[in-house]
GROMACS .gro file of N, CA and C in nm:
model
  309
    1MET      N    1   1.346  16.148   5.740
    1MET     CA    2   1.356  16.212   5.611
    1MET      C    3   1.411  16.353   5.629
    2SER      N    4   1.512  16.387   5.551
    2SER     CA    5   1.576  16.517   5.563
    2SER      C    6   1.486  16.625   5.505
    3THR      N    7   1.491  16.743   5.566
    3THR     CA    8   1.414  16.854   5.512
    3THR      C    9   1.503  16.950   5.435
    4GLU      N   10   1.635  16.922   5.427
    4GLU     CA   11   1.726  17.008   5.353
    4GLU      C   12   1.702  16.989   5.203
    5LEU      N   13   1.654  17.092   5.138
    5LEU     CA   14   1.616  17.081   4.998
    5LEU      C   15   1.729  17.118   4.903
    6HIS      N   16   1.836  17.174   4.954
    6HIS     CA   17   1.941  17.226   4.868
    6HIS      C   18   2.066  17.140   4.871
    7SER      N   19   2.062  17.023   4.931
    7SER     CA   20   2.173  16.929   4.927
    7SER      C   21   2.167  16.852   4.796
    8THR      N   22   2.270  16.774   4.768
    8THR     CA   23   2.270  16.693   4.645
    8THR      C   24   2.150  16.601   4.644
    9ARG      N   25   2.124  16.538   4.756
    9ARG     CA   26   2.007  16.449   4.766
    9ARG      C   27   1.879  16.528   4.741
   10GLY      N   28   1.873  16.648   4.797
   10GLY     CA   29   1.756  16.734   4.776
   10GLY      C   30   1.741  16.774   4.631
   11THR      N   31   1.852  16.801   4.564
   11THR     CA   32   1.848  16.839   4.423
   11THR      C   33   1.790  16.726   4.339
   12GLU      N   34   1.829  16.603   4.369
   12GLU     CA   35   1.773  16.488   4.298
   12GLU      C   36   1.624  16.477   4.324
   13TRP      N   37   1.586  16.499   4.450
   13TRP     CA   38   1.444  16.492   4.486
   13TRP      C   39   1.366  16.602   4.414
   14ILE      N   40   1.421  16.721   4.408
   14ILE     CA   41   1.353  16.832   4.340
   14ILE      C   42   1.337  16.800   4.191
   15GLU      N   43   1.435  16.734   4.130
   15GLU     CA   44   1.422  16.694   3.989
   15GLU      C   45   1.306  16.596   3.973
   16GLN      N   46   1.290  16.505   4.066
   16GLN     CA   47   1.178  16.412   4.062
   16GLN      C   48   1.045  16.487   4.072
   17VAL      N   49   1.041  16.587   4.160
   17VAL     CA   50   0.920  16.669   4.175
   17VAL      C   51   0.893  16.745   4.046
   18ARG      N   52   0.999  16.799   3.983
   18ARG     CA   53   0.983  16.873   3.858
   18ARG      C   54   0.920  16.784   3.750
   19VAL      N   55   0.966  16.661   3.741
   19VAL     CA   56   0.910  16.567   3.643
   19VAL      C   57   0.763  16.539   3.675
   20GLN      N   58   0.734  16.518   3.804
   20GLN     CA   59   0.595  16.493   3.846
   20GLN      C   60   0.506  16.613   3.812
   21LEU      N   61   0.556  16.733   3.838
   21LEU     CA   62   0.478  16.854   3.808
   21LEU      C   63   0.459  16.872   3.657
   22ALA      N   64   0.560  16.840   3.579
   22ALA     CA   65   0.547  16.849   3.433
   22ALA      C   66   0.440  16.754   3.384
   23ASP      N   67   0.433  16.634   3.442
   23ASP     CA   68   0.327  16.539   3.406
   23ASP      C   69   0.190  16.593   3.445
   24GLN      N   70   0.182  16.654   3.564
   24GLN     CA   71   0.055  16.713   3.608
   24GLN      C   72   0.013  16.825   3.514
   25LEU      N   73   0.110  16.903   3.467
   25LEU     CA   74   0.080  17.012   3.376
   25LEU      C   75   0.018  16.959   3.247
   26ASP      N   76   0.073  16.850   3.195
   26ASP     CA   77   0.015  16.787   3.076
   26ASP      C   78  -0.128  16.741   3.102
   27THR      N   79  -0.151  16.684   3.220
   27THR     CA   80  -0.285  16.639   3.257
   27THR      C   81  -0.383  16.757   3.263
   28HIS      N   82  -0.340  16.866   3.325
   28HIS     CA   83  -0.425  16.986   3.334
   28HIS      C   84  -0.457  17.042   3.195
   29ARG      N   85  -0.356  17.044   3.107
   29ARG     CA   86  -0.379  17.092   2.970
   29ARG      C   87  -0.485  17.007   2.900
   30ALA      N   88  -0.472  16.876   2.914
   30ALA     CA   89  -0.568  16.785   2.851
   30ALA      C   90  -0.708  16.807   2.908
   31GLN      N   91  -0.718  16.824   3.041
   31GLN     CA   92  -0.847  16.849   3.103
   31GLN      C   93  -0.909  16.978   3.051
   32LEU      N   94  -0.827  17.083   3.043
   32LEU     CA   95  -0.879  17.211   2.995
   32LEU      C   96  -0.925  17.201   2.850
   33THR      N   97  -0.850  17.130   2.769
   33THR     CA   98  -0.890  17.112   2.629
   33THR      C   99  -1.023  17.040   2.620
   34GLU      N  100  -1.038  16.934   2.697
   34GLU     CA  101  -1.162  16.857   2.696
   34GLU      C  102  -1.279  16.938   2.751
   35LEU      N  103  -1.255  17.010   2.860
   35LEU     CA  104  -1.364  17.084   2.924
   35LEU      C  105  -1.409  17.206   2.845
   36THR      N  106  -1.321  17.262   2.765
   36THR     CA  107  -1.359  17.381   2.689
   36THR      C  108  -1.421  17.347   2.555
   37ALA      N  109  -1.424  17.220   2.520
   37ALA     CA  110  -1.492  17.179   2.397
   37ALA      C  111  -1.643  17.192   2.418
   38ASP      N  112  -1.711  17.253   2.324
   38ASP     CA  113  -1.855  17.276   2.335
   38ASP      C  114  -1.931  17.146   2.308
   39THR      N  115  -2.007  17.101   2.407
   39THR     CA  116  -2.087  16.979   2.389
   39THR      C  117  -2.225  17.009   2.334
   40GLY      N  118  -2.262  17.136   2.337
   40GLY     CA  119  -2.394  17.174   2.287
   40GLY      C  120  -2.505  17.152   2.389
   41ASP      N  121  -2.471  17.103   2.506
   41ASP     CA  122  -2.571  17.076   2.610
   41ASP      C  123  -2.569  17.190   2.711
   42PRO      N  124  -2.670  17.280   2.707
   42PRO     CA  125  -2.672  17.393   2.800
   42PRO      C  126  -2.686  17.350   2.946
   43GLY      N  127  -2.737  17.230   2.969
   43GLY     CA  128  -2.751  17.180   3.106
   43GLY      C  129  -2.616  17.151   3.172
   44GLU      N  130  -2.514  17.130   3.091
   44GLU     CA  131  -2.381  17.102   3.143
   44GLU      C  132  -2.296  17.227   3.163
   45ALA      N  133  -2.342  17.339   3.117
   45ALA     CA  134  -2.261  17.462   3.115
   45ALA      C  135  -2.210  17.501   3.254
   46HIS      N  136  -2.299  17.499   3.353
   46HIS     CA  137  -2.258  17.541   3.488
   46HIS      C  138  -2.155  17.446   3.547
   47THR      N  139  -2.180  17.317   3.532
   47THR     CA  140  -2.087  17.216   3.585
   47THR      C  141  -1.953  17.225   3.514
   48ARG      N  142  -1.957  17.239   3.384
   48ARG     CA  143  -1.833  17.249   3.307
   48ARG      C  144  -1.756  17.374   3.345
   49ALA      N  145  -1.825  17.483   3.368
   49ALA     CA  146  -1.758  17.608   3.406
   49ALA      C  147  -1.685  17.590   3.540
   50ALA      N  148  -1.748  17.522   3.635
   50ALA     CA  149  -1.684  17.497   3.765
   50ALA      C  150  -1.562  17.406   3.749
   51LEU      N  151  -1.573  17.306   3.662
   51LEU     CA  152  -1.461  17.217   3.637
   51LEU      C  153  -1.346  17.289   3.567
   52VAL      N  154  -1.379  17.382   3.478
   52VAL     CA  155  -1.276  17.461   3.411
   52VAL      C  156  -1.201  17.547   3.512
   53VAL      N  157  -1.274  17.609   3.604
   53VAL     CA  158  -1.211  17.691   3.707
   53VAL      C  159  -1.115  17.606   3.791
   54ALA      N  160  -1.157  17.488   3.831
   54ALA     CA  161  -1.072  17.400   3.912
   54ALA      C  162  -0.949  17.354   3.833
   55ALA      N  163  -0.968  17.319   3.708
   55ALA     CA  164  -0.856  17.275   3.624
   55ALA      C  165  -0.759  17.390   3.600
   56ARG      N  166  -0.811  17.509   3.578
   56ARG     CA  167  -0.727  17.627   3.557
   56ARG      C  168  -0.644  17.658   3.682
   57ARG      N  169  -0.707  17.645   3.800
   57ARG     CA  170  -0.637  17.669   3.926
   57ARG      C  171  -0.522  17.569   3.941
   58GLY      N  172  -0.551  17.442   3.913
   58GLY     CA  173  -0.446  17.340   3.921
   58GLY      C  174  -0.334  17.366   3.822
   59TYR      N  175  -0.371  17.407   3.701
   59TYR     CA  176  -0.271  17.440   3.599
   59TYR      C  177  -0.183  17.556   3.646
   60ASP      N  178  -0.245  17.662   3.694
   60ASP     CA  179  -0.170  17.780   3.740
   60ASP      C  180  -0.077  17.746   3.857
   61GLN      N  181  -0.126  17.668   3.953
   61GLN     CA  182  -0.044  17.629   4.068
   61GLN      C  183   0.075  17.545   4.024
   62THR      N  184   0.053  17.459   3.926
   62THR     CA  185   0.161  17.374   3.876
   62THR      C  186   0.265  17.458   3.803
   63VAL      N  187   0.221  17.552   3.720
   63VAL     CA  188   0.314  17.640   3.649
   63VAL      C  189   0.396  17.721   3.750
   64GLU      N  190   0.330  17.774   3.853
   64GLU     CA  191   0.401  17.852   3.954
   64GLU      C  192   0.505  17.767   4.026
   65ALA      N  193   0.473  17.642   4.059
   65ALA     CA  194   0.569  17.553   4.125
   65ALA      C  195   0.687  17.525   4.033
   66LEU      N  196   0.661  17.500   3.905
   66LEU     CA  197   0.770  17.477   3.809
   66LEU      C  198   0.857  17.602   3.796
   67ASN      N  199   0.798  17.720   3.799
   67ASN     CA  200   0.875  17.844   3.795
   67ASN      C  201   0.964  17.858   3.918
   68ARG      N  202   0.911  17.822   4.035
   68ARG     CA  203   0.991  17.830   4.158
   68ARG      C  204   1.110  17.734   4.151
   69ILE      N  205   1.088  17.616   4.092
   69ILE     CA  206   1.199  17.522   4.075
   69ILE      C  207   1.304  17.584   3.983
   70ALA      N  208   1.262  17.639   3.870
   70ALA     CA  209   1.354  17.698   3.773
   70ALA      C  210   1.433  17.815   3.833
   71GLU      N  211   1.369  17.889   3.923
   71GLU     CA  212   1.433  18.005   3.985
   71GLU      C  213   1.512  17.970   4.111
   72GLY      N  214   1.507  17.844   4.152
   72GLY     CA  215   1.579  17.802   4.272
   72GLY      C  216   1.510  17.841   4.401
   73ARG      N  217   1.382  17.871   4.395
   73ARG     CA  218   1.306  17.911   4.514
   73ARG      C  219   1.215  17.802   4.566
   74TYR      N  220   1.212  17.686   4.500
   74TYR     CA  221   1.120  17.580   4.541
   74TYR      C  222   1.157  17.531   4.680
   75GLY      N  223   1.056  17.516   4.765
   75GLY     CA  224   1.078  17.470   4.901
   75GLY      C  225   1.101  17.582   5.000
   76ARG      N  226   1.094  17.705   4.953
   76ARG     CA  227   1.106  17.823   5.040
   76ARG      C  228   0.968  17.888   5.051
   77CYS      N  229   0.934  17.924   5.173
   77CYS     CA  230   0.806  17.988   5.200
   77CYS      C  231   0.802  18.127   5.137
   78ASP      N  232   0.695  18.158   5.065
   78ASP     CA  233   0.679  18.290   5.004
   78ASP      C  234   0.658  18.400   5.107
   79ARG      N  235   0.613  18.365   5.225
   79ARG     CA  236   0.585  18.465   5.327
   79ARG      C  237   0.707  18.492   5.415
   80CYS      N  238   0.763  18.386   5.477
   80CYS     CA  239   0.871  18.407   5.575
   80CYS      C  240   1.010  18.375   5.521
   81GLY      N  241   1.016  18.306   5.406
   81GLY     CA  242   1.145  18.270   5.347
   81GLY      C  243   1.208  18.145   5.406
   82GLY      N  244   1.142  18.085   5.506
   82GLY     CA  245   1.194  17.963   5.567
   82GLY      C  246   1.167  17.841   5.480
   83ASP      N  247   1.224  17.729   5.521
   83ASP     CA  248   1.203  17.604   5.447
   83ASP      C  249   1.061  17.552   5.466
   84ILE      N  250   1.007  17.497   5.360
   84ILE     CA  251   0.881  17.422   5.367
   84ILE      C  252   0.922  17.277   5.385
   85LEU      N  253   0.865  17.211   5.483
   85LEU     CA  254   0.902  17.072   5.509
   85LEU      C  255   0.879  16.985   5.387
   86ARG      N  256   0.974  16.896   5.364
   86ARG     CA  257   0.965  16.805   5.250
   86ARG      C  258   0.836  16.723   5.257
   87GLU      N  259   0.796  16.683   5.376
   87GLU     CA  260   0.673  16.605   5.391
   87GLU      C  261   0.553  16.682   5.339
   88ARG      N  262   0.549  16.812   5.363
   88ARG     CA  263   0.440  16.896   5.313
   88ARG      C  264   0.443  16.901   5.160
   89LEU      N  265   0.563  16.918   5.105
   89LEU     CA  266   0.577  16.925   4.959
   89LEU      C  267   0.545  16.793   4.892
   90GLU      N  268   0.570  16.683   4.960
   90GLU     CA  269   0.535  16.554   4.903
   90GLU      C  270   0.384  16.538   4.890
   91ILE      N  271   0.312  16.595   4.984
   91ILE     CA  272   0.166  16.589   4.982
   91ILE      C  273   0.108  16.697   4.891
   92LEU      N  274   0.166  16.815   4.896
   92LEU     CA  275   0.116  16.930   4.823
   92LEU      C  276   0.234  16.995   4.748
   93PRO      N  277   0.274  16.937   4.633
   93PRO     CA  278   0.395  16.983   4.566
   93PRO      C  279   0.393  17.129   4.520
   94HIS      N  280   0.277  17.189   4.513
   94HIS     CA  281   0.269  17.330   4.473
   94HIS      C  282   0.259  17.424   4.593
   95ALA      N  283   0.284  17.373   4.714
   95ALA     CA  284   0.274  17.456   4.835
   95ALA      C  285   0.366  17.577   4.826
   96ARG      N  286   0.313  17.692   4.862
   96ARG     CA  287   0.390  17.816   4.860
   96ARG      C  288   0.430  17.862   4.999
   97TYR      N  289   0.364  17.806   5.101
   97TYR     CA  290   0.387  17.853   5.237
   97TYR      C  291   0.420  17.736   5.329
   98CYS      N  292   0.500  17.764   5.430
   98CYS     CA  293   0.527  17.665   5.534
   98CYS      C  294   0.401  17.652   5.621
   99VAL      N  295   0.397  17.550   5.702
   99VAL     CA  296   0.278  17.526   5.785
   99VAL      C  297   0.246  17.644   5.876
  100PRO      N  298   0.345  17.698   5.952
  100PRO     CA  299   0.311  17.811   6.039
  100PRO      C  300   0.251  17.930   5.965
  101CYS      N  301   0.300  17.958   5.844
  101CYS     CA  302   0.249  18.074   5.769
  101CYS      C  303   0.113  18.050   5.707
  102THR      N  304   0.068  17.924   5.698
  102THR     CA  305  -0.066  17.898   5.645
  102THR      C  306  -0.172  17.913   5.754
  103ARG      N  307  -0.130  17.917   5.878
  103ARG     CA  308  -0.226  17.927   5.988
  103ARG      C  309  -0.267  18.068   6.014
   0.00000   0.00000   0.00000
């Protein structure tokens, strides 16, 4: 599998990732809407608050990845500027750092 993200083949792959991330964004929005609805049960407040934090984090990471795609920076490490391996992005599409920079 090629790691070149800026070739024609890479551009097609990035478009597929963009569509996947847009779907994830819709899912995160729905989760946040559901989780922020008041159930009236104070026993659920702590659990719901933790779930809201996790959903918000996922939403923010997805928005940031979509912004990187729009700006032409997707697949570039925010720390060193090198390529992030496609295999890493397939597993973690919102990855901001290459493997060496995460260590």
